[in-house]
XYZ file of C-alpha atoms in Angstrom:
279
model
C -6.672 35.903 -22.320
C -6.680 34.697 -18.707
C -8.994 37.586 -18.225
C -11.649 35.489 -21.389
C -11.050 32.480 -20.401
C -12.466 33.449 -16.349
C -15.251 35.340 -18.391
C -16.119 32.158 -20.451
C -16.542 30.030 -16.977
C -18.035 32.754 -15.796
C -20.976 31.978 -18.367
C -21.166 28.160 -17.070
C -21.552 29.719 -13.534
C -18.176 29.253 -12.145
C -17.033 30.988 -9.411
C -13.210 33.503 -10.375
C -11.512 30.631 -8.166
C -11.542 28.953 -11.301
C -9.125 29.933 -13.686
C -8.019 27.107 -15.909
C -10.472 26.257 -18.485
C -9.501 23.517 -21.124
C -11.738 23.176 -24.791
C -12.191 19.697 -25.164
C -12.995 17.660 -28.414
C -15.959 15.132 -28.835
C -13.574 12.015 -28.010
C -16.321 9.224 -28.626
C -18.822 11.398 -26.080
C -22.370 11.879 -27.561
C -21.749 15.981 -26.716
C -18.436 17.306 -26.644
C -18.012 19.808 -23.264
C -15.222 22.011 -21.383
C -13.195 20.898 -19.125
C -12.746 23.200 -16.064
C -10.353 22.608 -13.530
C -9.951 24.404 -10.127
C -6.066 25.934 -9.421
C -7.459 26.911 -5.966
C -4.601 26.739 -3.632
C -6.497 27.129 -0.300
C -6.341 24.135 1.688
C -9.396 22.371 0.703
C -8.617 22.346 -2.890
C -5.277 20.251 -2.315
C -5.437 16.568 -1.841
C -3.369 15.951 1.320
C -1.203 13.238 -0.056
C 0.070 14.719 -3.020
C 0.218 18.827 -3.695
C -1.113 18.016 -7.765
C -4.400 16.659 -6.085
C -7.508 18.269 -5.708
C -10.859 18.314 -3.916
C -13.270 17.956 -6.307
C -16.426 20.278 -6.017
C -19.066 18.320 -6.104
C -18.558 15.558 -3.553
C -15.566 15.768 -2.034
C -13.787 13.171 -3.995
C -9.199 13.715 -5.404
C -8.659 14.660 -8.503
C -5.129 15.075 -10.485
C -4.652 18.561 -11.825
C -4.316 17.203 -15.106
C -7.391 15.008 -15.400
C -10.180 16.963 -17.819
C -13.748 16.605 -15.334
C -17.077 17.800 -16.209
C -18.351 20.357 -13.600
C -21.577 17.883 -13.760
C -19.871 15.327 -12.448
C -20.206 13.356 -8.781
C -17.137 12.288 -7.431
C -17.674 10.924 -4.097
C -15.336 11.229 -0.972
C -13.089 8.270 -0.903
C -12.775 8.331 -5.187
C -9.825 9.597 -6.540
C -9.461 10.429 -10.678
C -5.518 10.179 -11.438
C -3.882 12.212 -14.518
C -4.886 13.313 -17.613
C -7.408 11.043 -17.192
C -11.000 12.293 -19.325
C -14.872 12.206 -17.553
C -18.290 12.922 -19.033
C -20.732 14.860 -17.699
C -23.516 13.598 -15.599
C -20.964 9.944 -14.101
C -21.385 9.181 -11.086
C -17.700 7.600 -9.282
C -18.455 6.275 -5.823
C -15.962 6.052 -3.276
C -13.466 4.042 -2.931
C -13.108 3.730 -6.475
C -9.780 4.023 -8.232
C -9.418 5.913 -11.678
C -6.254 5.276 -12.779
C -4.283 7.759 -15.395
C -5.377 7.987 -18.868
C -8.850 6.779 -18.685
C -11.731 8.144 -20.598
C -15.438 7.935 -18.879
C -19.051 8.822 -20.933
C -21.321 10.577 -19.507
C -23.876 9.142 -17.491
C -21.519 6.329 -16.160
C -21.733 5.060 -12.908
C -18.264 3.470 -11.539
C -18.671 2.317 -7.590
C -16.570 -0.135 -6.153
C -14.116 -0.519 -8.703
C -10.374 0.343 -9.198
C -9.572 0.970 -13.433
C -6.407 1.036 -15.236
C -4.135 2.989 -17.307
C -5.890 4.525 -20.278
C -9.119 2.699 -20.245
C -12.153 4.016 -22.381
C -15.472 3.718 -20.263
C -18.424 4.223 -22.546
C -22.022 6.224 -22.140
C -23.845 4.310 -19.514
C -21.667 1.935 -17.787
C -22.071 1.020 -14.485
C -18.862 -0.744 -12.718
C -18.678 -1.781 -9.374
C -22.733 -2.192 -8.090
C -23.745 -5.356 -6.583
C -23.953 -8.307 -7.440
C -26.999 -11.259 -7.869
C -26.786 -12.487 -4.559
C -29.446 -14.385 -2.818
C -30.193 -16.835 -0.321
C -33.516 -18.191 0.863
C -34.148 -18.585 4.404
C -36.361 -21.151 6.045
C -39.455 -19.394 5.803
C -38.810 -18.960 1.756
C -37.958 -14.828 2.126
C -35.277 -14.201 -0.500
C -32.507 -12.859 2.039
C -29.192 -11.080 -0.084
C -25.781 -11.784 -0.027
C -22.949 -10.229 1.321
C -21.089 -8.228 -1.872
C -18.091 -7.092 -0.834
C -14.955 -7.140 -2.954
C -14.446 -5.177 -6.087
C -14.084 -5.436 -9.754
C -10.699 -3.978 -11.196
C -10.644 -3.293 -14.426
C -6.883 -4.096 -16.300
C -4.603 -1.713 -18.865
C -6.153 -0.434 -22.032
C -9.599 -1.543 -21.898
C -12.293 -0.511 -23.391
C -15.433 -1.203 -22.894
C -18.836 -0.443 -24.259
C -22.201 1.640 -23.350
C -24.470 0.374 -20.608
C -22.421 -3.007 -19.835
C -22.689 -3.668 -16.426
C -19.703 -5.300 -13.813
C -20.569 -6.505 -10.838
C -18.193 -6.204 -7.649
C -17.043 -9.422 -6.127
C -18.876 -11.418 -3.194
C -15.926 -14.041 -2.112
C -13.560 -12.865 -4.951
C -13.360 -9.290 -6.966
C -14.295 -9.105 -10.741
C -11.680 -9.009 -12.845
C -10.938 -7.774 -16.077
C -7.655 -8.075 -17.685
C -5.199 -6.114 -19.396
C -6.627 -4.382 -23.196
C -9.553 -6.848 -23.096
C -11.964 -5.545 -25.462
C -16.165 -5.769 -24.301
C -19.350 -4.278 -26.804
C -22.225 -2.364 -25.547
C -24.606 -4.457 -23.566
C -22.658 -6.720 -22.477
C -23.380 -8.260 -18.514
C -20.198 -9.474 -16.203
C -21.393 -11.319 -13.009
C -19.660 -11.337 -9.689
C -16.638 -13.224 -8.912
C -15.773 -13.323 -12.598
C -12.615 -13.436 -13.754
C -11.912 -12.408 -17.466
C -7.854 -12.993 -18.564
C -6.246 -10.905 -21.114
C -6.856 -9.837 -24.938
C -10.335 -10.998 -24.716
C -12.995 -9.930 -26.694
C -16.945 -9.326 -25.510
C -19.332 -8.979 -28.049
C -22.750 -7.357 -28.044
C -25.226 -8.827 -25.340
C -23.265 -11.664 -24.002
C -24.269 -12.676 -20.723
C -21.782 -14.000 -17.791
C -23.199 -15.348 -14.975
C -21.764 -15.557 -11.479
C -18.586 -17.136 -11.471
C -17.241 -17.640 -14.309
C -13.185 -17.812 -14.965
C -12.047 -17.354 -18.500
C -8.477 -17.313 -20.489
C -6.810 -15.051 -22.439
C -7.213 -14.205 -25.648
C -11.062 -15.593 -25.992
C -13.562 -14.473 -28.222
C -16.931 -14.041 -27.781
C -19.702 -13.367 -30.480
C -22.707 -11.907 -30.081
C -25.270 -12.956 -27.558
C -23.046 -15.117 -26.249
C -24.536 -16.924 -22.965
C -21.778 -18.398 -19.696
C -23.376 -20.785 -16.841
C -22.249 -20.130 -13.341
C -18.895 -21.299 -12.060
C -17.697 -22.336 -16.073
C -14.139 -22.761 -16.638
C -13.009 -21.573 -20.229
C -8.965 -22.292 -21.619
C -7.823 -19.680 -23.628
C -7.478 -19.225 -26.991
C -11.399 -20.033 -27.821
C -14.194 -18.620 -30.401
C -17.167 -19.201 -29.088
C -20.122 -18.172 -32.677
C -22.940 -16.350 -31.821
C -25.405 -16.774 -29.769
C -23.685 -19.901 -28.253
C -24.497 -21.139 -25.368
C -21.867 -22.536 -22.700
C -22.367 -24.979 -20.007
C -19.869 -26.994 -18.370
C -16.500 -26.366 -19.069
C -14.265 -26.144 -21.732
C -10.776 -27.465 -21.714
C -9.385 -27.151 -25.087
C -8.782 -24.433 -27.080
C -10.887 -23.897 -30.423
C -14.023 -22.710 -31.894
C -17.438 -23.684 -30.349
C -20.569 -23.148 -31.212
C -24.224 -23.950 -30.560
C -26.682 -25.186 -27.683
C -24.539 -26.225 -25.907
C -22.018 -25.631 -26.786
C -20.172 -27.992 -28.872
C -16.964 -27.846 -31.346
C -17.353 -26.312 -34.020
C -17.234 -28.792 -37.197
C -19.753 -30.861 -34.335
C -21.758 -28.643 -34.368
C -22.044 -27.898 -37.926
C -22.957 -31.506 -38.464
C -25.518 -31.201 -35.618
C -27.275 -28.377 -38.047
C -26.936 -29.922 -40.790
C -28.471 -33.209 -39.709
C -31.418 -31.042 -38.585
C -31.693 -29.305 -41.937
C -31.847 -32.848 -43.403
C -34.652 -34.360 -40.993
C -36.822 -31.085 -41.620
C -36.991 -31.475 -45.368
C -37.481 -35.342 -45.006
C -40.244 -34.761 -42.949
C -41.788 -31.671 -44.894
C -42.376 -33.405 -48.284
């Protein structure tokens, strides 16, 4: 059996010291693939801090021997992938990133200056930890980039949909709380803090330095302006725009977002007025 596994690995261009091959089900990725774990016992293949960690062949980062990593993944030196995590093909894990235990990371995902908690699912094309959109204007009117030096921190049991972007912080860390669920194509700006068990639907856009409480739900294409605070247990209707702080729990909608009963009255009044004008 061991000889058959080695021959199978060799068919993918792996050297003989890649002895352990584990079949992986599709597990929400676009394509299934095989995962290879290096069993090289040389000094170069073992993490100096812990005997169960190895040095990844592509980039020099560290990974736990039980992690399941596609051979095309690039793990930079200084990055760590913990036990039982799964990393899809062509993912890039930057220096300083920490991927927690039992995390699933989809293909073509870029993980930068961030930490990811336990049992998270990161779908294809997600970018976490890149610089936020921050600039200043000098005396000549030129745009100068503001330093973005802090990290993004994703809690435990978080799921992040395909092609979502989460920027790193500048004056505080960008945080996504435990058990929060984020749909595809969501933009989370720098310094944003999202509480636990929040749900952000597709194409939500959150500008920088927003603070969101726990159990907040945002419908599709909700927009939140910068430096706004939203209290816990708020629900925002699709396409709403939050332009000022929301201090009371409840349902909101409209542009600008107001309590949902007020928004419905506004819509009804507009419809009545439009009918009168068109007569």
